[in-house]
Amino acid sequence: MSQTFHIPGQPITAYVQRIEIKKLREGSNLILGFSIGGGIDQDPGQNPFSEDKTDKGIYVTRVTPGGPAEDAGLIMGDKIMQVNGWDMTMVTHDQARKKLTKKSEDVVRLLVTRKSLEDAVRKSM
Amino acid sequence: MFCRNQTSRATVARGSALEMEIRRGRCRRSIFLDTLQDSDIQKKIDHEIRMRDGACKLLAACSQRDQALEASKSLLTCNTRIMAYMSELQRMKEAQVMQRVARRSSDAGPMDDRHPCKAKVAISDLRIPLMWKDTEYFKNKGELHRCAVFCLLQLGGQSFDTDMVMVDRTLTDICFENTIVFEEVSPGFELRVELYSSSWEDGGSAGSTPRKLASKLSSSLGRSAGKRMRAAMEPGGNSPTSHGGGTTLLLPVPSVPGPKYHLLAHTTLTLTHVQDSFRTHDLSITANEECSFWLPLYGSVCCRLAAQPHCMTQQMMSGQLRVKLGGDPQGWTDIYGVLKGTKLFCYHKQDDKEASVDPAVTIGINKETRIRAAEKDPHSKAQSICISNQYGGEEVTHTLSTDSREDTQRWMEAFWQQFYDMSQWKQCCDDLMKIDLPSPRKPALISPKQGSLYHEMVIDTSDDISTVTDILTRRMHDSDLRSRLEQATPTPVWLSLFEEDCSPPTTPIPSHYQKPPVPRPCSSPRSPARASPRCGGRLSSLASLTSESDSPCSTSPCSRHGWTPEPPAAPPSFRPRTLSLDAKLSSLRVRGYSAGLQCACQTPAAVTSGSPHRAPALAGLSCSSTSSTSSSSSEGSGGPDSDLPFSRPGAAGRSARNLRSKLDPRNWLQSQV
């Protein structure tokens, strides 16, 4: 989101990109190949990727090279807004992790946003 | 006969007299098909009636509550299906009558009105949010009022039910994991979604009186009263008599003992609701708070409704063509054209398509395309077709030509049909929507949850970092250093976890915290070889992700050890697996230092000059188990990547180092997924 930081209670708007990640099955495990940080129960000041240091959203902190997330186009520093329809802007860290690692789902469809996306859209307008 | 859009079940033999008559337009196929379709439906009805009887009997015989609920659910589904088939039968009969009337009055020619193509419609990831009162939500005591719910989805004559879900006040949403696919759907479809619920405590009251008792009652209540009661209690007593072949008498649903489902909410979805992503739709709630089966619904349902029209998935037309670009008089190329989805693929040879060779030319056929028949070319016998597309402001025209007029006509017809289909299916034709077929998986365990929302969090095998680590380390490419070290003496199993590029140990690390502890070889002090210089650097705080509660290696208060910086040879890409301080502190198990972790990691002399000193420090390793049962709510799957707080010379730029230090999991929890 932009320089004017989010006011709690107000709706969040963002330009998002759809990323669909097919989980990789290794034995009985399904992995996505990235790591997340953040959550409403975490300290947002520690997030190196967020512009707004009060943003408690879920961010991608690392993308395993060659993993399914990288193939799908996920980039380190992306903020995850939705996972398969579930909101990620106001969840705890563990809730976010659980929504990503549901064993019954082979595919996760994410909506992610990043600064470069916003800027690109702004420029093209 | 090229008759794409008709649902015809009977095939008429080619070259038969019947076919000729049909061709001449003397009689329509439909006369012969109707009766066949009729009997088809009749068979389905009979099948469903048999299923219903079976469900009734099962219901009467059930002793377990959840079995009874399942049987009741199938009963309801069967009933709905029967109703649907009956109404379809009715409609067909009416249509037949209408047709006959129409035919008599006017001579109807062959089918000249266009029908849009059918599609496959799938609905998945149904989720219905609940809105508990906060007093209800956080109650820890008191009985948990539970309901069994399921969704019934009806489209055309097809009905499907989802799996049953038990709902109580600890659930925030009702989720149905099923993906339901409807075949052969027309664009004007109406998908009715109904939510049925039944209270857990309910439905056993008067109904499930065992038969013996029923008979006793019937004899003791007096003949006629008893007979009546018995009839009421006996399942299937009112089952409709099905006359052979003709209309089936459908008497009111037999009153069966056992739990009953009631309609809680419903909604109808149509083509306008189809989208390639999740959408929220409104629900109409048909029950009120007084009912026993009531659940506080938020009033909406989220789902993903996708449609794949046949025009997008199937090949609509194919044949030999000649194509040229623009107005170039010389550039005719012979190709094999295939019309599918929004494109006309032109392959050099027909075999190319089978061989999945890329087409020579691909012409887009979408809403913006303009197709017209060109003026008759004096040189050739047939007309040619011009296809114009706008590619970024420029108009590009391809011209197609065939050998005969009939071919051209057929291609034009195919294009018209394609455009018509696109206009009917609207947004479904922009892009192919994916439909994931449900993969076979283990049935979900019904965990008896009690208590508040923030109950125990069980960390599963797959969440455990060690398994994830294993998987990922396997995928990392080897490095020289490691291969050299590999020859060394066997290392403690857990050490490999600290190194990204090392191959995992051959014995699978017991990851599940419930498994019996594996005696760790960590008591052996040698194990140095494993330690690459990198290994040393990695260990700040350690998670032995594998440690079980009684692991001998576990438990020392976590401490941070300083390490001397790595030699520059280390690749910059490694990341240690560590847990955040919070998580570790909260899941500490303090036991004796039985074996301690003596890992004297010495670097092989060949590798580096300055051997980083480690070692006794390792004894202070905290192998805190990830088996946080109830405490740590912030415990992630524990595969955080962290970086070392100490500087790493040379290998990475300052900014990367900065970032890595900021990503220290001691400060900010990260989880690997």
mmCIF file with all atom_site columns, C-alpha atoms in Angstrom, chain A residues 35-36 93-94 97 101, chain B residues 459-460 462-469 497 541-546 576-580 583-584 624-626 628 634-642 665 669-673:
data_model
loop_
_atom_site.group_PDB
_atom_site.id
_atom_site.type_symbol
_atom_site.label_atom_id
_atom_site.label_alt_id
_atom_site.label_comp_id
_atom_site.label_asym_id
_atom_site.label_entity_id
_atom_site.label_seq_id
_atom_site.pdbx_PDB_ins_code
_atom_site.Cartn_x
_atom_site.Cartn_y
_atom_site.Cartn_z
_atom_site.occupancy
_atom_site.B_iso_or_equiv
_atom_site.pdbx_formal_charge
_atom_site.auth_seq_id
_atom_site.auth_comp_id
_atom_site.auth_asym_id
_atom_site.auth_atom_id
_atom_site.pdbx_PDB_model_num
ATOM 1  C CA . SER A 1 35  ? 8.754  -18.867 4.026  1.00 0.00 ? 35  SER A CA 1
ATOM 2  C CA . ILE A 1 36  ? 6.414  -16.353 5.555  1.00 0.00 ? 36  ILE A CA 1
ATOM 3  C CA . HIS A 1 93  ? 1.153  -16.126 11.978 1.00 0.00 ? 93  HIS A CA 1
ATOM 4  C CA . ASP A 1 94  ? 0.007  -19.629 12.682 1.00 0.00 ? 94  ASP A CA 1
ATOM 5  C CA . ARG A 1 97  ? 0.712  -20.981 7.985  1.00 0.00 ? 97  ARG A CA 1
ATOM 6  C CA . THR A 1 101 ? -0.382 -25.970 4.458  1.00 0.00 ? 101 THR A CA 1
ATOM 7  C CA . ILE B 2 459 ? 1.903  -29.927 14.881 1.00 0.00 ? 459 ILE B CA 1
ATOM 8  C CA . ASP B 2 460 ? 1.745  -32.481 12.212 1.00 0.00 ? 460 ASP B CA 1
ATOM 9  C CA . SER B 2 462 ? 4.442  -32.610 7.533  1.00 0.00 ? 462 SER B CA 1
ATOM 10 C CA . ASP B 2 463 ? 4.721  -29.367 9.360  1.00 0.00 ? 463 ASP B CA 1
ATOM 11 C CA . ASP B 2 464 ? 7.812  -30.457 11.045 1.00 0.00 ? 464 ASP B CA 1
ATOM 12 C CA . ILE B 2 465 ? 10.747 -28.600 9.853  1.00 0.00 ? 465 ILE B CA 1
ATOM 13 C CA . SER B 2 466 ? 12.979 -31.594 9.604  1.00 0.00 ? 466 SER B CA 1
ATOM 14 C CA . THR B 2 467 ? 10.946 -33.195 6.893  1.00 0.00 ? 467 THR B CA 1
ATOM 15 C CA . VAL B 2 468 ? 10.659 -29.952 5.060  1.00 0.00 ? 468 VAL B CA 1
ATOM 16 C CA . THR B 2 469 ? 14.330 -29.405 5.482  1.00 0.00 ? 469 THR B CA 1
ATOM 17 C CA . LEU B 2 497 ? 19.646 -30.109 9.569  1.00 0.00 ? 497 LEU B CA 1
ATOM 18 C CA . SER B 2 541 ? 20.311 -21.120 18.401 1.00 0.00 ? 541 SER B CA 1
ATOM 19 C CA . LEU B 2 542 ? 19.341 -24.460 17.507 1.00 0.00 ? 542 LEU B CA 1
ATOM 20 C CA . ALA B 2 543 ? 16.285 -26.290 16.947 1.00 0.00 ? 543 ALA B CA 1
ATOM 21 C CA . SER B 2 544 ? 16.572 -29.888 16.868 1.00 0.00 ? 544 SER B CA 1
ATOM 22 C CA . LEU B 2 545 ? 13.555 -30.235 14.979 1.00 0.00 ? 545 LEU B CA 1
ATOM 23 C CA . THR B 2 546 ? 13.599 -33.807 15.521 1.00 0.00 ? 546 THR B CA 1
ATOM 24 C CA . PRO B 2 576 ? 20.399 -22.121 9.018  1.00 0.00 ? 576 PRO B CA 1
ATOM 25 C CA . ARG B 2 577 ? 17.294 -23.544 10.433 1.00 0.00 ? 577 ARG B CA 1
ATOM 26 C CA . THR B 2 578 ? 16.543 -21.894 13.648 1.00 0.00 ? 578 THR B CA 1
ATOM 27 C CA . LEU B 2 579 ? 13.565 -21.110 15.690 1.00 0.00 ? 579 LEU B CA 1
ATOM 28 C CA . SER B 2 580 ? 12.727 -17.870 17.230 1.00 0.00 ? 580 SER B CA 1
ATOM 29 C CA . ALA B 2 583 ? 9.214  -20.380 20.450 1.00 0.00 ? 583 ALA B CA 1
ATOM 30 C CA . LYS B 2 584 ? 12.167 -21.992 21.989 1.00 0.00 ? 584 LYS B CA 1
ATOM 31 C CA . SER B 2 624 ? 13.781 -27.676 21.937 1.00 0.00 ? 624 SER B CA 1
ATOM 32 C CA . SER B 2 625 ? 11.178 -29.820 20.497 1.00 0.00 ? 625 SER B CA 1
ATOM 33 C CA . THR B 2 626 ? 8.705  -28.510 18.123 1.00 0.00 ? 626 THR B CA 1
ATOM 34 C CA . SER B 2 628 ? 4.531  -27.478 21.383 1.00 0.00 ? 628 SER B CA 1
ATOM 35 C CA . SER B 2 634 ? 3.525  -18.621 17.768 1.00 0.00 ? 634 SER B CA 1
ATOM 36 C CA . GLU B 2 635 ? 5.306  -21.768 16.918 1.00 0.00 ? 635 GLU B CA 1
ATOM 37 C CA . GLY B 2 636 ? 5.428  -22.062 13.254 1.00 0.00 ? 636 GLY B CA 1
ATOM 38 C CA . SER B 2 637 ? 6.443  -25.041 11.314 1.00 0.00 ? 637 SER B CA 1
ATOM 39 C CA . GLY B 2 638 ? 9.737  -23.898 12.343 1.00 0.00 ? 638 GLY B CA 1
ATOM 40 C CA . GLY B 2 639 ? 11.623 -23.687 9.213  1.00 0.00 ? 639 GLY B CA 1
ATOM 41 C CA . PRO B 2 640 ? 12.648 -20.181 9.426  1.00 0.00 ? 640 PRO B CA 1
ATOM 42 C CA . ASP B 2 641 ? 15.534 -18.990 7.601  1.00 0.00 ? 641 ASP B CA 1
ATOM 43 C CA . SER B 2 642 ? 17.609 -16.845 9.506  1.00 0.00 ? 642 SER B CA 1
ATOM 44 C CA . PRO B 2 665 ? 14.176 -15.380 13.477 1.00 0.00 ? 665 PRO B CA 1
ATOM 45 C CA . LEU B 2 669 ? 9.216  -15.409 13.526 1.00 0.00 ? 669 LEU B CA 1
ATOM 46 C CA . GLN B 2 670 ? 9.238  -17.014 10.111 1.00 0.00 ? 670 GLN B CA 1
ATOM 47 C CA . SER B 2 671 ? 7.724  -20.257 8.964  1.00 0.00 ? 671 SER B CA 1
ATOM 48 C CA . GLN B 2 672 ? 8.501  -22.396 6.035  1.00 0.00 ? 672 GLN B CA 1
ATOM 49 C CA . VAL B 2 673 ? 5.624  -23.724 3.967  1.00 0.00 ? 673 VAL B CA 1
#
